[in-house]
Rosetta silent file (secondary structure, phi, psi, omega in degrees, C-alpha in Angstrom):
SEQUENCE: MKKLTLNPKHLRTLLPVTLLLLLLPLPLSAHTGDGPHNGWLHGFAHPLSGLDHVLAMTAVGLWAAQAHDRIVWLFPLIFVAVMGLGGLLGMVTLPIAFAEHGIMLSLLVLGGLLAVRQRLPLSASVSLIGFFALSHGYAHGSEMPASISMASYAAGFMLATMLLHLCGIGLALLCKRFAATFWMRFSGMMIACYGGFLLTQ
SCORE:     score description
SCORE:     0.000 S_00000001
   1 L     0.000  141.960 -166.664   -9.378   -1.082    5.170 S_00000001
   2 L   -68.011  149.143  172.782   -9.453    2.482    6.013 S_00000001
   3 L   -98.106  134.004  177.600   -5.764    4.347    5.271 S_00000001
   4 L   -76.696  124.534 -176.466   -4.623    5.706    8.465 S_00000001
   5 L  -106.966  172.887  164.701   -4.217    9.754    7.442 S_00000001
   6 L  -152.571  128.759 -134.347   -2.380   12.705    9.036 S_00000001
   7 L  -108.533  128.061  164.255   -3.016   15.923    9.112 S_00000001
   8 H    18.680  -84.302 -168.859   -0.696   19.028    9.252 S_00000001
   9 H   -62.721  -42.865  176.926   -1.196   20.194   12.819 S_00000001
  10 H   -78.245   -1.032  147.071   -0.120   16.232   14.008 S_00000001
  11 H   -56.505  -61.951 -173.585    3.335   16.499   11.700 S_00000001
  12 H   -62.284  -36.997 -173.120    4.279   19.544   13.363 S_00000001
  13 H   -57.447  -69.010  173.651    3.238   17.864   16.950 S_00000001
  14 H   -28.628  -75.602 -146.600    4.565   14.289   15.627 S_00000001
  15 H   -79.872  -64.625  179.072    7.988   15.154   14.168 S_00000001
  16 H   -49.217  -38.231  174.470    9.946   16.817   16.966 S_00000001
  17 H   -41.948  -47.565  157.921    8.785   13.960   19.483 S_00000001
  18 H   -27.439  -67.703  168.953   10.340   11.737   16.804 S_00000001
  19 H   -68.102  -21.398 -164.945   13.539   13.250   16.902 S_00000001
  20 H   -88.731  -28.457  179.619   13.790   13.717   20.644 S_00000001
  21 H   -91.847   -4.677  178.476   13.287    9.742   20.925 S_00000001
  22 H   -76.129  -34.429 -173.220   15.738    9.038   18.204 S_00000001
  23 H   -72.597  -58.761 -169.472   18.354   10.869   19.867 S_00000001
  24 L   -18.864  -38.205 -161.175   17.205    9.462   23.709 S_00000001
  25 L   -82.109   11.626 -162.878   19.288    6.354   22.963 S_00000001
  26 L   -95.141  -62.366 -162.232   22.602    8.544   23.009 S_00000001
  27 L   -79.632   22.579  179.266   23.360    9.747   26.452 S_00000001
  28 L  -139.863   18.363  165.712   21.418    7.034   28.176 S_00000001
  29 L   -63.112  -11.843  179.919   23.273    4.056   26.135 S_00000001
  30 L   -94.680  140.229  162.915   25.950    3.343   28.889 S_00000001
  31 L   -76.014  145.415 -171.936   25.041    0.696   31.682 S_00000001
  32 L   -85.914   21.578 -144.579   24.193    2.063   34.883 S_00000001
  33 L  -110.269   -8.656  179.668   25.120   -0.823   36.870 S_00000001
  34 L   -96.288    5.446  170.526   28.913    0.969   38.091 S_00000001
  35 L  -124.726 -139.975 -138.462   26.872    4.051   39.438 S_00000001
  36 L   -89.783  155.180  176.338   23.888    4.142   42.340 S_00000001
  37 L   -92.241  101.891 -169.813   21.596    1.277   41.794 S_00000001
  38 L   -90.229   84.372 -157.658   18.936    3.034   40.122 S_00000001
  39 H   -55.060  -45.548 -172.907   16.483    0.290   39.335 S_00000001
  40 H   -86.577  -15.830  159.262   14.252    2.441   37.022 S_00000001
  41 H   -67.244  -20.861 -131.101   17.256    4.177   35.576 S_00000001
  42 H  -112.691  -45.684  154.355   18.729    0.986   35.355 S_00000001
  43 H   -30.645  -70.905 -167.353   15.625   -0.446   33.618 S_00000001
  44 H   -82.216  -64.388 -142.761   14.712    2.359   30.847 S_00000001
  45 H   -89.892  -11.188  152.570   18.369    2.189   29.699 S_00000001
  46 H   -15.725  -47.220 -157.538   18.533   -1.588   29.209 S_00000001
  47 H  -117.145   -8.786  163.241   16.614   -1.827   25.724 S_00000001
  48 H   -85.984   -9.305 -169.871   18.497    1.443   24.781 S_00000001
  49 L   -78.595    1.951 -172.942   21.798   -0.001   25.719 S_00000001
  50 L  -134.770  143.566  179.872   21.727   -2.795   22.561 S_00000001
  51 L   -90.047    8.242  129.404   21.511   -1.932   18.999 S_00000001
  52 L   -47.527  -83.937  160.623   19.259   -5.260   18.711 S_00000001
  53 H   -30.556  -56.546  160.330   16.763   -4.107   20.738 S_00000001
  54 H   -43.473  -41.319 -177.454   16.627   -0.464   19.647 S_00000001
  55 H   -61.500  -37.768 -176.289   16.108   -2.209   16.005 S_00000001
  56 H   -86.027  -33.979  175.418   13.669   -4.401   16.913 S_00000001
  57 H   -79.520  -30.775  154.764   11.187   -2.274   19.230 S_00000001
  58 H   -45.314  -54.771  176.229   11.412    0.112   16.080 S_00000001
  59 H   -53.064  -19.374  176.825   10.602   -2.417   13.825 S_00000001
  60 H   -62.439  -57.957 -168.629    7.770   -2.844   16.027 S_00000001
  61 H   -97.920   -7.399 -163.440    6.098    0.102   15.600 S_00000001
  62 H  -102.712  -26.954 -163.688    6.809    0.682   12.154 S_00000001
  63 H   -99.216  -21.278  168.492    5.597   -2.576   10.915 S_00000001
  64 H   -49.388  -69.312 -177.840    2.291   -1.762   13.721 S_00000001
  65 H   -74.408  -19.953 -161.661    1.691    1.200   11.642 S_00000001
  66 H   -83.674  -69.128 -155.693    2.580   -0.040    8.005 S_00000001
  67 H   -89.912  -10.768 -175.249    0.797   -3.035    8.176 S_00000001
  68 L  -116.960   39.034 -158.710   -2.384   -2.490   11.028 S_00000001
  69 L   -91.152   14.032  149.976   -3.145    0.913   10.617 S_00000001
  70 L   -42.183  -69.623  172.774   -6.540    0.514   12.067 S_00000001
  71 L  -107.009   66.691  176.989   -5.297   -1.129   15.287 S_00000001
  72 L  -114.602   28.365  160.335   -2.164    0.370   15.210 S_00000001
  73 L   -87.357   -5.012 -162.918   -1.572    0.657   18.973 S_00000001
  74 H   -81.869    0.711 -146.871   -2.628   -2.913   19.556 S_00000001
  75 H  -137.765  -20.179  176.441    0.297   -4.851   18.438 S_00000001
  76 H   -78.662  -38.242 -179.227    2.649   -2.114   20.961 S_00000001
  77 H   -62.768  -67.586 -175.783    0.441   -2.527   24.028 S_00000001
  78 H   -29.186  -66.864 -155.702    0.549   -6.675   23.157 S_00000001
  79 H   -79.005  -15.509 -177.032    4.146   -6.520   23.404 S_00000001
  80 H   -92.458  -18.869  173.500    5.171   -4.425   26.352 S_00000001
  81 H   -50.245  -64.310 -171.044    2.260   -6.527   27.830 S_00000001
  82 H   -87.093    0.861  167.690    3.380   -9.609   27.085 S_00000001
  83 H   -65.302  -51.650 -167.192    7.597   -8.486   27.605 S_00000001
  84 H   -57.418  -11.846  160.344    6.637   -7.894   31.275 S_00000001
  85 L   -69.532  -14.452 -161.596    6.052  -11.426   31.417 S_00000001
  86 H   -97.194  -35.957  173.199    9.073  -12.448   30.042 S_00000001
  87 H   -75.871    8.895  160.480   11.032  -10.268   32.265 S_00000001
  88 H   -87.239  -39.779  158.435    9.440  -11.584   35.217 S_00000001
  89 H   -18.108  -74.659  173.905   10.725  -14.796   33.838 S_00000001
  90 H   -51.692  -63.333  159.890   13.840  -13.869   33.276 S_00000001
  91 H    -1.858  -93.807  153.954   13.818  -12.411   36.817 S_00000001
  92 L   -25.946  -25.420  179.580   13.113  -15.779   38.579 S_00000001
  93 L    79.133   10.781  169.571   15.592  -17.140   36.322 S_00000001
  94 L   -65.108   96.538 -156.192   13.300  -19.503   34.601 S_00000001
  95 L   -50.306  167.467  174.634   14.920  -20.616   31.776 S_00000001
  96 L  -158.871   98.340 -179.249   13.550  -20.444   28.073 S_00000001
  97 L   -61.759  -21.720 -177.996   16.226  -21.808   25.624 S_00000001
  98 L   -82.626   11.357  177.227   14.340  -19.985   22.513 S_00000001
  99 H   -76.109  -44.787 -179.593   14.888  -16.150   23.825 S_00000001
 100 H   -49.318  -36.146  169.070   18.227  -15.642   22.314 S_00000001
 101 H   -56.687  -55.830 -156.278   16.750  -16.932   19.031 S_00000001
 102 H   -66.262  -32.368 -169.139   13.704  -15.307   19.446 S_00000001
 103 H   -80.851  -31.700  161.105   15.364  -11.776   19.375 S_00000001
 104 H   -53.682  -59.592  143.196   17.130  -12.369   16.414 S_00000001
 105 H    -6.479  -87.681  171.319   14.224  -13.730   14.721 S_00000001
 106 H   -10.502  -82.663 -174.620   12.463  -10.690   15.527 S_00000001
 107 H   -66.588   -9.722 -176.551   14.684   -8.549   13.435 S_00000001
 108 H   -89.914  -16.576 -150.749   15.230  -11.192   10.558 S_00000001
 109 H   -96.240  -53.619 -171.279   11.158  -11.234   10.769 S_00000001
 110 H   -88.969  -19.059  168.369    9.816   -8.149   11.386 S_00000001
 111 H   -62.193  -39.909 -177.235   12.841   -6.515    8.735 S_00000001
 112 H   -93.087    1.865  129.274   11.354   -8.531    6.193 S_00000001
 113 H   -39.150  -69.645  176.012    8.043   -7.987    6.853 S_00000001
 114 H   -79.557  -38.972 -153.757    8.510   -4.358    6.339 S_00000001
 115 L   -73.982  -38.072  172.149   10.963   -4.687    3.570 S_00000001
 116 L  -113.969   28.023 -170.624    8.011   -6.720    1.181 S_00000001
 117 L    26.721   81.790 -175.432    5.209   -4.778    2.868 S_00000001
 118 L  -114.846  118.786  153.895    3.249   -8.011    4.141 S_00000001
 119 L  -108.891  152.147 -160.711    0.415   -8.128    5.943 S_00000001
 120 L  -117.374  132.927  169.053   -0.354  -11.017    8.034 S_00000001
 121 L   -30.040  153.306  169.699   -3.874  -12.301    9.435 S_00000001
 122 H   -37.076  -83.862 -142.835   -4.879  -10.891   13.419 S_00000001
 123 H   -58.236  -84.994  179.557   -4.088  -14.168   14.943 S_00000001
 124 H   -29.579  -61.158  169.969   -0.634  -14.803   13.223 S_00000001
 125 H   -35.799  -88.271  178.290    0.435  -11.116   14.258 S_00000001
 126 H   -30.544   -9.831 -165.924   -0.445  -11.537   17.782 S_00000001
 127 H  -114.624  -24.305 -174.789    1.154  -14.897   17.977 S_00000001
 128 H   -60.662  -72.831 -175.605    4.341  -13.295   16.127 S_00000001
 129 H   -49.116  -67.792 -149.351    4.389   -9.969   18.494 S_00000001
 130 H   -87.585   -1.608  166.574    3.756  -11.845   21.638 S_00000001
 131 H  -108.810  -29.336  167.766    6.453  -14.376   21.355 S_00000001
 132 H   -34.629  -66.954  179.229    9.425  -11.763   20.109 S_00000001
 133 H   -33.755  -56.412  176.360    8.171   -9.515   23.288 S_00000001
 134 H   -51.444  -46.002  173.091    8.421  -12.816   25.328 S_00000001
 135 H   -68.753  -46.611  179.355   12.206  -13.277   24.187 S_00000001
 136 H   -55.084  -71.962  168.759   13.053   -9.463   24.931 S_00000001
 137 H   -35.231  -49.172  164.883   11.790   -9.791   28.018 S_00000001
 138 H   -52.050  -40.365  157.124   13.136  -12.070   28.891 S_00000001
 139 H   -50.040  -35.161 -169.929   16.814  -10.828   28.012 S_00000001
 140 H   -76.911  -55.871 -151.189   15.881   -7.591   30.015 S_00000001
 141 H   -65.850  -72.888 -176.493   14.624   -9.680   33.503 S_00000001
 142 H   -29.686  -48.143 -174.915   17.713  -12.359   33.137 S_00000001
 143 L  -104.592   36.362  152.695   20.212   -9.454   33.245 S_00000001
 144 L   -31.048  106.665  149.867   18.503   -7.623   36.183 S_00000001
 145 L   -34.959  111.053 -179.632   21.147   -6.666   38.890 S_00000001
 146 L   -40.144  -29.962 -171.887   20.232   -8.812   41.928 S_00000001
 147 L   -79.759  -23.372 -161.950   20.561   -5.451   44.283 S_00000001
 148 L  -104.068  159.710  166.793   17.716   -3.213   42.433 S_00000001
 149 L   -68.733  146.102  174.791   13.469   -3.453   42.566 S_00000001
 150 H   -85.145  -20.570  159.480   12.041   -5.363   40.306 S_00000001
 151 H   -99.063  -10.509  144.909    9.315   -3.322   39.614 S_00000001
 152 H   -41.341  -47.287 -173.388   11.499   -0.282   39.062 S_00000001
 153 H   -75.491  -50.421  176.658   13.530   -1.948   36.781 S_00000001
 154 H   -37.995  -79.347  178.932   10.410   -3.910   35.106 S_00000001
 155 H   -26.345  -58.305 -170.947    8.562   -0.008   34.733 S_00000001
 156 H   -60.480  -43.752  163.186   11.601    1.159   32.814 S_00000001
 157 H   -47.618  -48.234  166.449   11.980   -1.054   30.549 S_00000001
 158 H   -76.742  -61.696 -174.676    8.566   -1.151   29.383 S_00000001
 159 H   -38.446  -58.571  168.055    8.287    2.361   29.463 S_00000001
 160 H   -78.651  -17.167  160.557   11.209    2.648   27.123 S_00000001
 161 H   -54.992  -45.631 -176.872   10.209   -0.141   25.056 S_00000001
 162 H   -78.809  -12.181  159.669    7.190    1.519   24.186 S_00000001
 163 H   -56.742  -37.613  157.204    8.809    4.904   23.396 S_00000001
 164 H   -35.690  -64.258 -160.861   10.785    2.866   20.949 S_00000001
 165 H   -78.292  -25.737  156.111    7.661    1.883   19.323 S_00000001
 166 H   -50.831  -22.736 -156.942    6.198    5.247   19.538 S_00000001
 167 H   -79.183  -53.898 -152.030    9.532    6.501   17.403 S_00000001
 168 H   -89.328    8.145  156.765    8.662    3.956   14.659 S_00000001
 169 H   -69.384  -53.930  165.589    5.087    4.454   14.412 S_00000001
 170 H   -24.225  -82.738 -168.154    6.333    8.568   14.175 S_00000001
 171 H   -49.748  -16.097 -176.487    8.747    7.615   11.653 S_00000001
 172 H   -95.029  -28.771 -171.130    6.069    5.095    9.128 S_00000001
 173 H   -92.456   -4.600  165.898    3.554    8.131    9.493 S_00000001
 174 L  -107.395   -6.385  170.606    5.971   10.722    8.169 S_00000001
 175 L   -64.323  -36.238 -144.350    7.100    7.990    5.499 S_00000001
 176 L   -93.185  -21.232 -172.159    3.441    7.752    4.474 S_00000001
 177 L   -75.325  -35.853  175.828    2.939   11.456    4.802 S_00000001
 178 L  -120.634   82.810  164.390    5.663   12.501    1.962 S_00000001
 179 L     4.535   34.583 -158.784    4.938    9.267    0.063 S_00000001
 180 L  -102.588   55.632 -171.870    8.459    7.858    0.898 S_00000001
 181 H   -72.016   13.824 -170.278    7.584    4.228    1.386 S_00000001
 182 H   -71.813  -34.727 -173.486   11.038    3.296   -0.130 S_00000001
 183 H   -75.365   -1.113 -178.169   12.679    4.130    3.292 S_00000001
 184 H   -87.132  -43.985 -176.144   10.274    2.094    5.038 S_00000001
 185 H   -62.592  -49.043 -163.337   11.339   -1.211    2.810 S_00000001
 186 H   -50.115  -57.537  166.114   14.791   -0.100    2.586 S_00000001
 187 H   -74.881   -6.304  152.591   14.899   -0.222    6.845 S_00000001
 188 H   -69.002  -25.012 -170.809   13.183   -3.130    6.886 S_00000001
 189 H   -99.568   -3.225  155.546   15.880   -4.845    4.836 S_00000001
 190 H   -66.364  -75.959  132.756   18.121   -3.189    6.859 S_00000001
 191 H    13.239  -94.502  161.140   16.919   -4.387    9.877 S_00000001
 192 H   -27.573  -71.629  178.134   16.330   -7.777    8.379 S_00000001
 193 H   -45.346  -56.451  160.697   19.972   -8.023    7.138 S_00000001
 194 H   -23.578  -61.636 -160.482   21.225   -7.268   10.856 S_00000001
 195 H   -65.342  -67.165 -174.836   19.041   -9.862   12.291 S_00000001
 196 H   -27.247  -45.801  174.607   20.378  -12.469    9.847 S_00000001
 197 H   -67.615  -21.648  159.430   23.994  -11.401   10.483 S_00000001
 198 H   -49.110  -48.172  179.735   23.305  -12.457   14.207 S_00000001
 199 H   -40.026  -50.543 -137.141   21.975  -15.362   13.375 S_00000001
 200 H   -94.064  -17.733 -161.455   24.680  -16.650   11.581 S_00000001
 201 L   -73.241    0.000    0.000   27.375  -15.218   14.053 S_00000001
């Protein structure tokens, strides 16, 4: 399989963008429910307000760049699309029993795949991504305040998710550029451990 390369020009552009995305959760981590009912802002802040969501979304980007060089953008796009469907199911309160455990499993499985640098067949990868996206989307949708717009709320959390995916892809490319694969595996181990911790609670 052809390796994804990153020239210095791309690196100079990607590094500040990645750092900015890493800092985004800090000012937006508080819930916006106490302020004006701004649907877009509330939706954008929601994925950034929970460590489980932040780690899982970043892990999707890391894994897409590590295991699927030539189709690196496919899995983030599939994730966001299916997550939108899950968000709609959550907004209309259609019960999905596996959603909470799906979020925890996304950390455990994606973290484990990163830690062992495991590649999966395309069909298996798409199935995993779809299952995890549905779980995360349902969680976002089910926690939407009733007084805000569904469309603007969904647009907000889908954009935040894509930015976190981009953050993961950027970090993976930086690790490849500097031959720092240890940090990729270490990140995967930490993400998997956090997922395992949540499953035991």
